[in-house]
Amino acid sequence: MRSGIMDADGHDVPVAVAPGEAGPDPRVSVTLTPPAGELRWSCTPAAARELAAALVRAAEETENASDEGPVTVPAGELRRGDVRDGDRSMTVDGVRTDGSTAHVTWRSGPGRTWNQSYDVNTAITLRRRVPGDR
């Protein structure tokens, strides 16, 4: 099975991750096996979690990047999955309109959610627009 990780020359790099032994200094073991030779390293469980979180954030930013550039839509036309343009990743989790008010539930990369209300005609700039009707 391909790992999806490649070296600088485009060769597949198999990756193996394994828990280390429990004890006073527990470690997580990571082994990369590119054609040039095996690379082994280990880290604390906390460092492994930080790396995993950083990878998830980078993956979301990469997927949310748009080749077409930002698009602006009225708040009342937001759809679940739309990603707001800005410094932090904010994704529309839900939208409910109540007359002239759009109630938007936002979700951030770290899992935080919050609600904001807008006039349905308020211009919201999006980094990525979800295709089609939802």
C-alpha positions as protocol buffer text, in pm:
chain_id: "A"
residue {
  index: 1
  type: MET
  ca { x: 0 y: 0 z: 0 }
}
residue {
  index: 2
  type: ARG
  ca { x: 130 y: 346 z: -92 }
}
residue {
  index: 3
  type: SER
  ca { x: 169 y: 590 z: 196 }
}
residue {
  index: 4
  type: GLY
  ca { x: 103 y: 900 z: -15 }
}
residue {
  index: 5
  type: ILE
  ca { x: 434 y: 1039 z: 111 }
}
residue {
  index: 6
  type: MET
  ca { x: 704 y: 1099 z: -150 }
}
residue {
  index: 7
  type: ASP
  ca { x: 1070 y: 1195 z: -139 }
}
residue {
  index: 8
  type: ALA
  ca { x: 1210 y: 1489 z: -336 }
}
residue {
  index: 9
  type: ASP
  ca { x: 1256 y: 1264 z: -642 }
}
residue {
  index: 10
  type: GLY
  ca { x: 891 y: 1151 z: -642 }
}
residue {
  index: 11
  type: HIS
  ca { x: 954 y: 802 z: -502 }
}
residue {
  index: 12
  type: ASP
  ca { x: 699 y: 653 z: -262 }
}
residue {
  index: 13
  type: VAL
  ca { x: 822 y: 649 z: 98 }
}
residue {
  index: 14
  type: PRO
  ca { x: 671 y: 374 z: 313 }
}
residue {
  index: 15
  type: VAL
  ca { x: 601 y: 491 z: 669 }
}
residue {
  index: 16
  type: ALA
  ca { x: 566 y: 277 z: 982 }
}
residue {
  index: 17
  type: VAL
  ca { x: 447 y: 418 z: 1313 }
}
residue {
  index: 18
  type: ALA
  ca { x: 450 y: 210 z: 1629 }
}
residue {
  index: 19
  type: PRO
  ca { x: 399 y: 267 z: 2000 }
}
residue {
  index: 20
  type: GLY
  ca { x: 708 y: 235 z: 2211 }
}
residue {
  index: 21
  type: GLU
  ca { x: 734 y: 60 z: 2542 }
}
residue {
  index: 22
  type: ALA
  ca { x: 554 y: 207 z: 2841 }
}
residue {
  index: 23
  type: GLY
  ca { x: 767 y: 341 z: 3121 }
}
residue {
  index: 24
  type: PRO
  ca { x: 907 y: 661 z: 3264 }
}
residue {
  index: 25
  type: ASP
  ca { x: 1002 y: 793 z: 2915 }
}
residue {
  index: 26
  type: PRO
  ca { x: 742 y: 655 z: 2668 }
}
residue {
  index: 27
  type: ARG
  ca { x: 821 y: 712 z: 2301 }
}
residue {
  index: 28
  type: VAL
  ca { x: 643 y: 674 z: 1968 }
}
residue {
  index: 29
  type: SER
  ca { x: 855 y: 521 z: 1692 }
}
residue {
  index: 30
  type: VAL
  ca { x: 843 y: 644 z: 1331 }
}
residue {
  index: 31
  type: THR
  ca { x: 1030 y: 477 z: 1045 }
}
residue {
  index: 32
  type: LEU
  ca { x: 1051 y: 618 z: 692 }
}
residue {
  index: 33
  type: THR
  ca { x: 1194 y: 393 z: 422 }
}
residue {
  index: 34
  type: PRO
  ca { x: 1282 y: 592 z: 108 }
}
residue {
  index: 35
  type: PRO
  ca { x: 1503 y: 435 z: -163 }
}
residue {
  index: 36
  type: ALA
  ca { x: 1803 y: 624 z: -20 }
}
residue {
  index: 37
  type: GLY
  ca { x: 1784 y: 433 z: 310 }
}
residue {
  index: 38
  type: GLU
  ca { x: 1582 y: 395 z: 626 }
}
residue {
  index: 39
  type: LEU
  ca { x: 1523 y: 688 z: 860 }
}
residue {
  index: 40
  type: ARG
  ca { x: 1418 y: 622 z: 1219 }
}
residue {
  index: 41
  type: TRP
  ca { x: 1318 y: 864 z: 1488 }
}
residue {
  index: 42
  type: SER
  ca { x: 1109 y: 871 z: 1800 }
}
residue {
  index: 43
  type: CYS
  ca { x: 920 y: 1132 z: 1999 }
}
residue {
  index: 44
  type: THR
  ca { x: 712 y: 1167 z: 2311 }
}
residue {
  index: 45
  type: PRO
  ca { x: 339 y: 1098 z: 2284 }
}
residue {
  index: 46
  type: ALA
  ca { x: 275 y: 1473 z: 2333 }
}
residue {
  index: 47
  type: ALA
  ca { x: 507 y: 1559 z: 2043 }
}
residue {
  index: 48
  type: ALA
  ca { x: 333 y: 1296 z: 1827 }
}
residue {
  index: 49
  type: ARG
  ca { x: -5 y: 1459 z: 1903 }
}
residue {
  index: 50
  type: GLU
  ca { x: 135 y: 1804 z: 1816 }
}
residue {
  index: 51
  type: LEU
  ca { x: 273 y: 1673 z: 1487 }
}
residue {
  index: 52
  type: ALA
  ca { x: -58 y: 1504 z: 1405 }
}
residue {
  index: 53
  type: ALA
  ca { x: -250 y: 1825 z: 1479 }
}
residue {
  index: 54
  type: ALA
  ca { x: -9 y: 2029 z: 1265 }
}
residue {
  index: 55
  type: LEU
  ca { x: -50 y: 1783 z: 978 }
}
residue {
  index: 56
  type: VAL
  ca { x: -430 y: 1801 z: 1003 }
}
residue {
  index: 57
  type: ARG
  ca { x: -421 y: 2183 z: 999 }
}
residue {
  index: 58
  type: ALA
  ca { x: -186 y: 2187 z: 699 }
}
residue {
  index: 59
  type: ALA
  ca { x: -404 y: 1932 z: 515 }
}
residue {
  index: 60
  type: GLU
  ca { x: -717 y: 2142 z: 575 }
}
residue {
  index: 61
  type: GLU
  ca { x: -543 y: 2461 z: 460 }
}
residue {
  index: 62
  type: THR
  ca { x: -418 y: 2284 z: 146 }
}
residue {
  index: 63
  type: GLU
  ca { x: -762 y: 2143 z: 66 }
}
residue {
  index: 64
  type: ASN
  ca { x: -931 y: 2475 z: 137 }
}
residue {
  index: 65
  type: ALA
  ca { x: -697 y: 2675 z: -87 }
}
residue {
  index: 66
  type: SER
  ca { x: -872 y: 2788 z: -402 }
}
residue {
  index: 67
  type: ASP
  ca { x: -709 y: 2838 z: -742 }
}
residue {
  index: 68
  type: GLU
  ca { x: -990 y: 3075 z: -834 }
}
residue {
  index: 69
  type: GLY
  ca { x: -935 y: 3318 z: -547 }
}
residue {
  index: 70
  type: PRO
  ca { x: -1188 y: 3444 z: -294 }
}
residue {
  index: 71
  type: VAL
  ca { x: -1557 y: 3480 z: -378 }
}
residue {
  index: 72
  type: THR
  ca { x: -1809 y: 3700 z: -195 }
}
residue {
  index: 73
  type: VAL
  ca { x: -2165 y: 3583 z: -126 }
}
residue {
  index: 74
  type: PRO
  ca { x: -2454 y: 3720 z: 82 }
}
residue {
  index: 75
  type: ALA
  ca { x: -2473 y: 3564 z: 431 }
}
residue {
  index: 76
  type: GLY
  ca { x: -2816 y: 3422 z: 350 }
}
residue {
  index: 77
  type: GLU
  ca { x: -2663 y: 3216 z: 66 }
}
residue {
  index: 78
  type: LEU
  ca { x: -2386 y: 3047 z: 269 }
}
residue {
  index: 79
  type: ARG
  ca { x: -2380 y: 2667 z: 251 }
}
residue {
  index: 80
  type: ARG
  ca { x: -2245 y: 2403 z: 486 }
}
residue {
  index: 81
  type: GLY
  ca { x: -1877 y: 2346 z: 402 }
}
residue {
  index: 82
  type: ASP
  ca { x: -1806 y: 2699 z: 272 }
}
residue {
  index: 83
  type: VAL
  ca { x: -1472 y: 2824 z: 407 }
}
residue {
  index: 84
  type: ARG
  ca { x: -1434 y: 3187 z: 511 }
}
residue {
  index: 85
  type: ASP
  ca { x: -1136 y: 3381 z: 381 }
}
residue {
  index: 86
  type: GLY
  ca { x: -898 y: 3503 z: 650 }
}
residue {
  index: 87
  type: ASP
  ca { x: -603 y: 3415 z: 872 }
}
residue {
  index: 88
  type: ARG
  ca { x: -782 y: 3127 z: 1046 }
}
residue {
  index: 89
  type: SER
  ca { x: -977 y: 2839 z: 901 }
}
residue {
  index: 90
  type: MET
  ca { x: -1350 y: 2894 z: 960 }
}
residue {
  index: 91
  type: THR
  ca { x: -1597 y: 2656 z: 796 }
}
residue {
  index: 92
  type: VAL
  ca { x: -1973 y: 2696 z: 779 }
}
residue {
  index: 93
  type: ASP
  ca { x: -2128 y: 2416 z: 986 }
}
residue {
  index: 94
  type: GLY
  ca { x: -2486 y: 2529 z: 934 }
}
residue {
  index: 95
  type: VAL
  ca { x: -2704 y: 2822 z: 826 }
}
residue {
  index: 96
  type: ARG
  ca { x: -3057 y: 2910 z: 923 }
}
residue {
  index: 97
  type: THR
  ca { x: -3241 y: 3217 z: 796 }
}
residue {
  index: 98
  type: ASP
  ca { x: -3509 y: 3387 z: 997 }
}
residue {
  index: 99
  type: GLY
  ca { x: -3662 y: 3668 z: 794 }
}
residue {
  index: 100
  type: SER
  ca { x: -3384 y: 3920 z: 731 }
}
residue {
  index: 101
  type: THR
  ca { x: -3131 y: 3745 z: 959 }
}
residue {
  index: 102
  type: ALA
  ca { x: -2892 y: 3462 z: 873 }
}
residue {
  index: 103
  type: HIS
  ca { x: -2781 y: 3259 z: 1174 }
}
residue {
  index: 104
  type: VAL
  ca { x: -2448 y: 3096 z: 1087 }
}
residue {
  index: 105
  type: THR
  ca { x: -2274 y: 2825 z: 1289 }
}
residue {
  index: 106
  type: TRP
  ca { x: -1898 y: 2836 z: 1226 }
}
residue {
  index: 107
  type: ARG
  ca { x: -1647 y: 2558 z: 1300 }
}
residue {
  index: 108
  type: SER
  ca { x: -1273 y: 2614 z: 1338 }
}
residue {
  index: 109
  type: GLY
  ca { x: -988 y: 2371 z: 1268 }
}
residue {
  index: 110
  type: PRO
  ca { x: -935 y: 2289 z: 1637 }
}
residue {
  index: 111
  type: GLY
  ca { x: -1303 y: 2192 z: 1670 }
}
residue {
  index: 112
  type: ARG
  ca { x: -1443 y: 2508 z: 1827 }
}
residue {
  index: 113
  type: THR
  ca { x: -1794 y: 2608 z: 1715 }
}
residue {
  index: 114
  type: TRP
  ca { x: -1982 y: 2934 z: 1758 }
}
residue {
  index: 115
  type: ASN
  ca { x: -2286 y: 3115 z: 1618 }
}
residue {
  index: 116
  type: GLN
  ca { x: -2301 y: 3455 z: 1453 }
}
residue {
  index: 117
  type: SER
  ca { x: -2600 y: 3643 z: 1314 }
}
residue {
  index: 118
  type: TYR
  ca { x: -2582 y: 3859 z: 1001 }
}
residue {
  index: 119
  type: ASP
  ca { x: -2823 y: 4053 z: 787 }
}
residue {
  index: 120
  type: VAL
  ca { x: -2898 y: 3810 z: 500 }
}
residue {
  index: 121
  type: ASN
  ca { x: -2741 y: 4059 z: 255 }
}
residue {
  index: 122
  type: THR
  ca { x: -2411 y: 4099 z: 444 }
}
residue {
  index: 123
  type: ALA
  ca { x: -2122 y: 4023 z: 209 }
}
residue {
  index: 124
  type: ILE
  ca { x: -1911 y: 3728 z: 333 }
}
residue {
  index: 125
  type: THR
  ca { x: -1581 y: 3661 z: 156 }
}
residue {
  index: 126
  type: LEU
  ca { x: -1504 y: 3292 z: 111 }
}
residue {
  index: 127
  type: ARG
  ca { x: -1173 y: 3122 z: 41 }
}
residue {
  index: 128
  type: ARG
  ca { x: -1351 y: 2815 z: -91 }
}
residue {
  index: 129
  type: ARG
  ca { x: -1707 y: 2779 z: -208 }
}
residue {
  index: 130
  type: VAL
  ca { x: -1882 y: 2443 z: -183 }
}
residue {
  index: 131
  type: PRO
  ca { x: -2004 y: 2349 z: -532 }
}
residue {
  index: 132
  type: GLY
  ca { x: -2375 y: 2301 z: -602 }
}
residue {
  index: 133
  type: ASP
  ca { x: -2677 y: 2328 z: -377 }
}
residue {
  index: 134
  type: ARG
  ca { x: -2666 y: 2172 z: -33 }
}
